[in-house]
Every structure is written in structure tokens, then in C-alpha cells.
Amino acid sequence: MTESRSVAKVLTYRHTLVVRISHWLNVLSICLLLMSGLQIFNAHPSLYWGQKATFAEPWLHMGAVTRGETTMGVTTLGPLSFNTTGLFGYSGKVGAREPRGFPSWATIPSYRALVDGRHWHFFFAWLFVLNGAFYVIGNLLNGHIRRDLLPTADQLTRKHLWHEIIEHARLRFPKGEEARRYNVIQKFTYLAVIFGVLPLMILTGLTMSPAVNAGQPWLVEVFGGRQSARSLHFICANLIVLFVLVHVALVIVVGFFNSMRSMITGRYVLEIEDGDAA
Amino acid sequence: MTDAIHRRGWIKGVAASLTGLWLAACNRINDNPDVQKTLLKAEGLNRRVHRALIDRKALAKEFTAADISKDFKANGSISPGDKPYRDHLMAGFKDYRLVIDGLVDHPMELSLADIHALPSRSQITRHDCVEGWSSIGKWTGARLGPLLDRAGLKREARYLVFHCFDTLGAATDGSNQYYESIDLIDAYHPQTILAYQMNDAVLPVGHGAPLRLRVERQLGYKQAKYIARIEAVSDFKSLHGGKGGFWEDRGYEWYAGI
């Protein structure tokens, strides 16, 4: 058992400067893109499929419904309807509630101002895109993507994949030598976000521009129309929020201090049991 | 029991204070003029990048009759109460004259019959509102390009300003008169028309009767309704708020291609 072994703490260099800079710029730009995006969404808190709006039949809608003396926030998702008073559709301090899609604490500015939301969104979209280009180009050149993000052959065996899924479900994560590299689920998730969700976010964003649609008409067709592009943009934003929630939760589970130090200074401590290292 | 209630009250109090602080901080950053000025730098960049990468003669996609929205939303002014407009509406626009003046060699006043006699175009296009929704409609109207050739733009003319009949909002000092402006490249674009028909019927009041601008490839607020006068200018700094349009004066982008 472990008491017969000694545990050595080994300080390793985990995150390059390119990764650390782009990570924190991404935190800033994604936070502001999300808050300003929700402000923009609130100008018309309904989503549709296709080219045009079908006002009577949105697939998602947040609104306020008054019945008699009481007003409720109601969110409809297809045929389903939920009372979301205080969160979606109708929110604010009790007694001073107002009809709005997302609540004031989630938007920038807190009050309704589509114009400001657009200014924040289009500014931080540039930071986000330039930062993304810096990350991808930098890490293609230094080999980080090939070396650290692409799964290795031994990680892709059915046995290993199954083992990782079980271990994740038990919230048990690789330790020691195995923690030197990203685990395979982590790799797939990062690859899906970096080369799937984030580029889709940019492209669906571009196709909401009527000028881009005139110049590159094929692109909006790929997404099935402008309202579909708006819906996909919203869904991708939700996927990013989901990713961030899981990401932050896992950072806390595997060691908040160690993870934060590695994303700030680059240094990560591995606990290697004696005899574990070969 | 009381401890739990106390604790709950205390947690709620802290949460409410933190939320209040958060909102105040966000709004203070948002309302800071230097922050606003920095954010607006992206507006010019967006316009220049679009100008550089997108062919300005590109046509907006045209749809088929089957695509036309049955629920095309009328937004902004939908029934102007302004007296000159009401008078024209009551008279069926028979004394209506579209004024074309400013930096032109031949200022003009055109009746609706004159405008119907001009070279026309029909197009089924998608209207994209800045709020996020889209509707598809068929527009028929006089092409602006040939009309401008008849008026003869002076060399100094760089923009066209569309003065509208409607006021939007509560102000009574004229500061809320609707207007819009476009540059000459957009003015001569083949899909830029002064529409007098929508979906093969006379343009309804809600959508800008008797004449509305269609400048496809830009957002809805650019599609000025209830046009009274078209003025050719060298710049629009001295007009209204100086930003070239009703919504532009309220912070929205003059280049509404995004």
C-alpha cells in the first residue's frame, strides 16, 4: 500500500506562454461576448429555423405572460412550456420585475441597450478571433496541438477509452506519470471546442451579417438560412457555457491551486509515487 | 430553526448586495466615455474590412414567391400621426410630391404617377432587423440609379439623405424626425429601389406608404419608410444629430451591413 512508498512532488512545465496568454484573453473575450450576446438576444428573445422568422412558432421563446393580477416569466421550448419567473422572460427585483429574456446580471449593460450590446460584441469578437488565430498558429508551429492534443495510439484502444470513461464517471483522474499528458476525453473535448464549436461560433456570427450574405451567399445556406444561423450561434454559446462549467468544476476537483498556478506560471506539480516512474 | 432562517436571510442579503455591486460595476464600465470610444474603434474596422473583402456590387439573394413571409413584421413607425403625412394619406397621396434636391443640377418634384413611370425593378429579398428577426417580402419600385442620373448629381455630392414624414418617440421639437443616408455606391446598386409596392399590392402604411427605400445588404433601420424628400449632400454632419440617421444618432452603426 501507499504507506510503504514515498510520494515525490515533481514540478513540471505544463503550459507554454502562448497557451497561457491566449487562455486568459479568451476568458475575458468569451465573458464579454456572452454577456453582450445575451443583451442582443434580449432584443428579440425568440429563435427560429430557416431563413425567416415564423413569429407565431419560435422553437425557443422567453417572454412575460400576464394572467389576471400576476405576471410570470415563461420559456417555451417547442411544445414545452416552463415557468421561469425571476430568471427567463420576467426578472428583476421583486416588485420591480420587467419583461426581458435573460436577467440583468447576465447582460452588459444590465439595462436594456441593444446598441451597447452590439458595440461590446463586435469589439470583443475581434479580440476573440485574433486571439484564436494566435493560439492555433502558435500551437501548430510549436507542435503543441500535434504532440499534446491529438490522442496517441495507446489512448485510442477500446480498452483504454472504456477505462477512461469509467474513471471519469467516478471522478477519478490520472495521477502521477499519467497526469503528465491530457487524458483522452480531455483531448477530444478540447479538440471539439477548438476546432468545432468555436469556429462554428465565428461562422454563424458572420452569416448574420446581410452584407456577408451578399458577398458569400453559400455560407448562410450551409447553416440552413439566417434564422438557423442565429439559432446555431445561440446553441453553440450554450455549449461553450456548458464546457466552461465542466472545465471549472474539473479544475476544482483535480486541484484548484495547482491548476491555476500552471495556467499562470506554467508550472504544475505532479505527485509521483516511488517506483511509479520508470 | 431560527438560526437557519437567520442564515438564509444573511445569505440572501449578501447575494443581493453582490448582485447589486456587479450590476453597478458593469454599468459603470459600460457608461464610461473612454470605454465607449474604444469599443467604437471596432465599428470603423468592421466597415473597412467589409469594404475590402466584400464586392460592393454583389447582389443580395433573391427568393421565390413561395418564400414570402405571411407575417412580415412592421417595425418602428407603423402609422405616423404627423399632420402632413395624415393629410396625404387621407387624400390618397394625390398631391404627394417626392422632392429631390440638394447637390443636383435639376431639382425635381415627382408625383406617384411620375415615379411609377420610371424604370422599375421587382425583387424578393430578406429583410433583417437589427433586433434579430428576418422576414421575406417582394418589393417593386423605381430604381434609384437612373433617377439620380436624371436629377444630375453635382461633383461634390457624396451621400443621399432620405427625409421622412414620420417622427419616432415622444419628443415634439423635431429631434425625432426619421431620416437615413446612404453613399452613392449603394445608391447606384441595382437592387436599390424606391418601393411603392409590397407583395404585388400597394405599399401598406405599416411598411412605409407611399415610398420606402430598399437598400438590400443592410439592416432594416436603413430601409427608410414614408420618404418625403431625397437630398444630395457632401456630408451629413450638420443634419439632426450629425450621424446620418435616426438610429445612427442614437448610437447604431451608419454602415448597417452587420
Short mmCIF file of C-alpha atoms in Angstrom, two decimals, chain B residues 28-237:
data_model
loop_
_atom_site.label_atom_id
_atom_site.label_comp_id
_atom_site.label_asym_id
_atom_site.label_seq_id
_atom_site.Cartn_x
_atom_site.Cartn_y
_atom_site.Cartn_z
CA ARG B 28 -20.17 51.97 -14.84
CA ILE B 29 -17.73 50.34 -17.23
CA ASN B 30 -20.35 50.40 -19.98
CA ASP B 31 -21.21 54.07 -19.43
CA ASN B 32 -17.60 55.24 -19.28
CA PRO B 33 -16.96 57.50 -22.33
CA ASP B 34 -13.41 56.19 -22.83
CA VAL B 35 -14.69 52.61 -22.87
CA GLN B 36 -17.37 53.59 -25.38
CA LYS B 37 -14.80 55.34 -27.55
CA THR B 38 -12.56 52.27 -27.53
CA LEU B 39 -15.45 49.93 -28.39
CA LEU B 40 -16.41 52.16 -31.32
CA LYS B 41 -12.98 51.61 -32.89
CA ALA B 42 -14.27 48.20 -33.95
CA GLU B 43 -17.09 49.86 -35.91
CA GLY B 44 -14.69 51.59 -38.30
CA LEU B 45 -12.60 48.43 -38.56
CA ASN B 46 -15.66 46.34 -39.42
CA ARG B 47 -16.69 48.78 -42.14
CA ARG B 48 -13.22 48.89 -43.67
CA VAL B 49 -12.83 45.10 -43.59
CA HIS B 50 -16.23 44.66 -45.24
CA ARG B 51 -15.36 47.26 -47.86
CA ALA B 52 -12.07 45.47 -48.57
CA LEU B 53 -13.39 41.91 -48.68
CA ILE B 54 -16.97 42.13 -49.97
CA ASP B 55 -17.77 43.10 -53.54
CA ARG B 56 -19.97 46.15 -53.21
CA LYS B 57 -21.79 45.23 -56.40
CA ALA B 58 -22.72 41.78 -55.05
CA LEU B 59 -26.45 41.17 -55.15
CA ALA B 60 -28.45 40.19 -52.11
CA LYS B 61 -30.02 36.75 -52.55
CA GLU B 62 -33.41 36.87 -54.22
CA PHE B 63 -36.01 34.35 -53.15
CA THR B 64 -39.06 32.82 -54.80
CA ALA B 65 -42.72 33.72 -54.27
CA ALA B 66 -43.09 30.61 -52.10
CA ASP B 67 -40.60 32.06 -49.61
CA ILE B 68 -42.56 35.27 -48.93
CA SER B 69 -43.41 35.79 -45.25
CA LYS B 70 -47.10 35.90 -44.42
CA ASP B 71 -46.26 37.65 -41.16
CA PHE B 72 -43.77 40.32 -42.32
CA LYS B 73 -43.29 42.46 -39.24
CA ALA B 74 -43.83 46.22 -39.45
CA ASN B 75 -41.44 47.96 -37.05
CA GLY B 76 -40.52 51.48 -35.95
CA SER B 77 -43.25 53.89 -37.07
CA ILE B 78 -46.19 51.85 -38.27
CA SER B 79 -48.84 54.55 -38.53
CA PRO B 80 -47.33 58.06 -38.41
CA GLY B 81 -49.56 60.62 -36.72
CA ASP B 82 -47.69 63.61 -38.15
CA LYS B 83 -50.16 66.02 -39.75
CA PRO B 84 -48.55 66.43 -43.22
CA TYR B 85 -48.47 62.67 -43.53
CA ARG B 86 -52.06 62.23 -42.32
CA ASP B 87 -53.23 64.82 -44.86
CA HIS B 88 -51.52 62.99 -47.73
CA LEU B 89 -52.86 59.66 -46.52
CA MET B 90 -56.45 60.98 -46.35
CA ALA B 91 -56.10 62.38 -49.88
CA GLY B 92 -54.75 59.08 -51.21
CA PHE B 93 -51.34 60.74 -51.83
CA LYS B 94 -52.73 62.55 -54.91
CA ASP B 95 -50.89 65.77 -54.00
CA TYR B 96 -47.80 63.94 -52.78
CA ARG B 97 -44.59 65.05 -54.44
CA LEU B 98 -41.24 63.40 -53.87
CA VAL B 99 -38.69 66.21 -53.65
CA ILE B 100 -35.20 65.58 -54.96
CA ASP B 101 -32.85 68.46 -54.21
CA GLY B 102 -29.56 69.44 -52.63
CA LEU B 103 -26.44 68.96 -54.75
CA VAL B 104 -28.25 68.18 -58.01
CA ASP B 105 -28.34 70.04 -61.33
CA HIS B 106 -32.08 69.56 -61.79
CA PRO B 107 -34.08 69.62 -58.56
CA MET B 108 -37.30 67.67 -59.07
CA GLU B 109 -40.74 67.16 -57.66
CA LEU B 110 -42.28 63.86 -58.72
CA SER B 111 -45.84 62.67 -58.29
CA LEU B 112 -46.51 58.99 -57.64
CA ALA B 113 -47.59 58.67 -61.30
CA ASP B 114 -44.20 60.09 -62.36
CA ILE B 115 -42.44 57.60 -60.10
CA HIS B 116 -44.47 54.66 -61.45
CA ALA B 117 -43.36 55.66 -64.96
CA LEU B 118 -39.65 55.35 -64.04
CA PRO B 119 -37.51 52.26 -64.81
CA SER B 120 -38.56 49.77 -62.15
CA ARG B 121 -37.42 46.55 -60.56
CA SER B 122 -39.04 43.79 -58.51
CA GLN B 123 -37.12 41.71 -56.01
CA ILE B 124 -37.96 39.15 -53.34
CA THR B 125 -35.47 39.72 -50.57
CA ARG B 126 -34.90 39.03 -46.91
CA HIS B 127 -35.27 41.94 -44.52
CA ASP B 128 -33.00 41.58 -41.47
CA CYS B 129 -33.91 43.63 -38.43
CA VAL B 130 -31.18 44.78 -36.05
CA GLU B 131 -33.25 43.10 -33.31
CA GLY B 132 -32.50 39.71 -34.84
CA TRP B 133 -35.58 38.63 -36.79
CA SER B 134 -35.91 38.31 -40.59
CA SER B 135 -38.88 38.45 -42.95
CA ILE B 136 -39.04 37.89 -46.71
CA GLY B 137 -41.03 40.20 -48.96
CA LYS B 138 -41.42 41.20 -52.59
CA TRP B 139 -40.65 44.82 -53.37
CA THR B 140 -41.41 46.71 -56.57
CA GLY B 141 -40.20 50.23 -57.13
CA ALA B 142 -38.27 52.77 -59.13
CA ARG B 143 -34.56 52.14 -59.47
CA LEU B 144 -32.71 54.92 -57.73
CA GLY B 145 -29.69 54.98 -60.09
CA PRO B 146 -31.48 56.11 -63.29
CA LEU B 147 -33.48 58.64 -61.26
CA LEU B 148 -30.27 60.18 -59.91
CA ASP B 149 -28.89 60.37 -63.45
CA ARG B 150 -31.95 62.41 -64.41
CA ALA B 151 -31.51 64.73 -61.45
CA GLY B 152 -27.81 65.07 -62.30
CA LEU B 153 -25.66 64.77 -59.18
CA LYS B 154 -23.14 67.54 -58.71
CA ARG B 155 -19.49 66.60 -58.36
CA GLU B 156 -19.46 67.35 -54.60
CA ALA B 157 -22.38 65.04 -53.85
CA ARG B 158 -21.29 62.05 -51.77
CA TYR B 159 -24.38 60.92 -49.90
CA LEU B 160 -28.13 60.85 -50.30
CA VAL B 161 -30.22 61.79 -47.29
CA PHE B 162 -33.77 60.43 -47.08
CA HIS B 163 -36.01 62.79 -45.12
CA CYS B 164 -39.10 61.01 -43.86
CA PHE B 165 -42.57 62.13 -42.80
CA ASP B 166 -42.56 60.24 -39.54
CA THR B 167 -41.34 61.12 -36.09
CA LEU B 168 -40.48 58.29 -33.74
CA GLY B 169 -40.83 58.66 -29.97
CA ALA B 170 -42.30 61.34 -27.76
CA ALA B 171 -40.19 64.47 -28.49
CA THR B 172 -42.05 67.36 -30.14
CA ASP B 173 -39.03 69.55 -31.01
CA GLY B 174 -38.33 67.80 -34.30
CA SER B 175 -35.29 65.98 -32.91
CA ASN B 176 -37.06 62.69 -33.50
CA GLN B 177 -37.73 63.14 -37.22
CA TYR B 178 -36.80 59.91 -39.01
CA TYR B 179 -34.10 60.16 -41.65
CA GLU B 180 -31.44 57.95 -43.18
CA SER B 181 -28.48 58.28 -45.52
CA ILE B 182 -26.55 56.08 -47.94
CA ASP B 183 -23.46 56.60 -50.06
CA LEU B 184 -23.51 56.75 -53.86
CA ILE B 185 -22.20 53.22 -54.41
CA ASP B 186 -25.22 51.86 -52.56
CA ALA B 187 -27.46 54.42 -54.29
CA TYR B 188 -26.44 53.07 -57.72
CA HIS B 189 -26.60 49.40 -56.71
CA PRO B 190 -29.13 47.68 -59.00
CA GLN B 191 -31.21 46.42 -56.06
CA THR B 192 -31.57 49.88 -54.53
CA ILE B 193 -35.13 50.98 -55.26
CA LEU B 194 -37.82 53.35 -54.05
CA ALA B 195 -40.50 50.75 -53.42
CA TYR B 196 -44.17 51.60 -53.98
CA GLN B 197 -45.41 48.01 -53.93
CA MET B 198 -45.02 45.21 -51.46
CA ASN B 199 -46.02 41.65 -52.35
CA ASP B 200 -47.70 42.92 -55.56
CA ALA B 201 -50.05 45.26 -53.67
CA VAL B 202 -49.83 48.99 -52.95
CA LEU B 203 -47.25 49.56 -50.21
CA PRO B 204 -49.18 49.44 -46.90
CA VAL B 205 -48.91 52.26 -44.36
CA GLY B 206 -47.20 49.96 -41.86
CA HIS B 207 -44.39 49.34 -44.34
CA GLY B 208 -43.86 52.97 -45.41
CA ALA B 209 -46.51 54.16 -47.89
CA PRO B 210 -46.20 55.83 -50.31
CA LEU B 211 -42.46 55.21 -50.80
CA ARG B 212 -39.79 53.33 -48.89
CA LEU B 213 -36.14 52.78 -49.62
CA ARG B 214 -34.86 49.27 -50.21
CA VAL B 215 -31.10 49.18 -49.84
CA GLU B 216 -30.55 45.44 -49.59
CA ARG B 217 -27.43 44.10 -47.86
CA GLN B 218 -28.01 46.39 -44.88
CA LEU B 219 -30.21 46.08 -41.78
CA GLY B 220 -33.85 47.12 -41.51
CA TYR B 221 -33.35 50.55 -39.97
CA LYS B 222 -31.57 51.63 -43.18
CA GLN B 223 -34.76 50.92 -45.23
CA ALA B 224 -36.31 54.38 -44.65
CA LYS B 225 -40.11 54.50 -44.84
CA TYR B 226 -42.52 57.40 -45.60
CA ILE B 227 -39.94 59.20 -47.77
CA ALA B 228 -40.75 62.88 -48.34
CA ARG B 229 -37.52 64.18 -49.77
CA ILE B 230 -34.18 62.98 -51.08
CA GLU B 231 -31.33 65.43 -50.58
CA ALA B 232 -27.89 65.02 -52.14
CA VAL B 233 -25.20 66.24 -49.75
CA SER B 234 -21.42 66.31 -49.44
CA ASP B 235 -21.66 65.28 -45.78
CA PHE B 236 -24.38 64.91 -43.17
CA LYS B 237 -22.63 66.36 -40.12
#
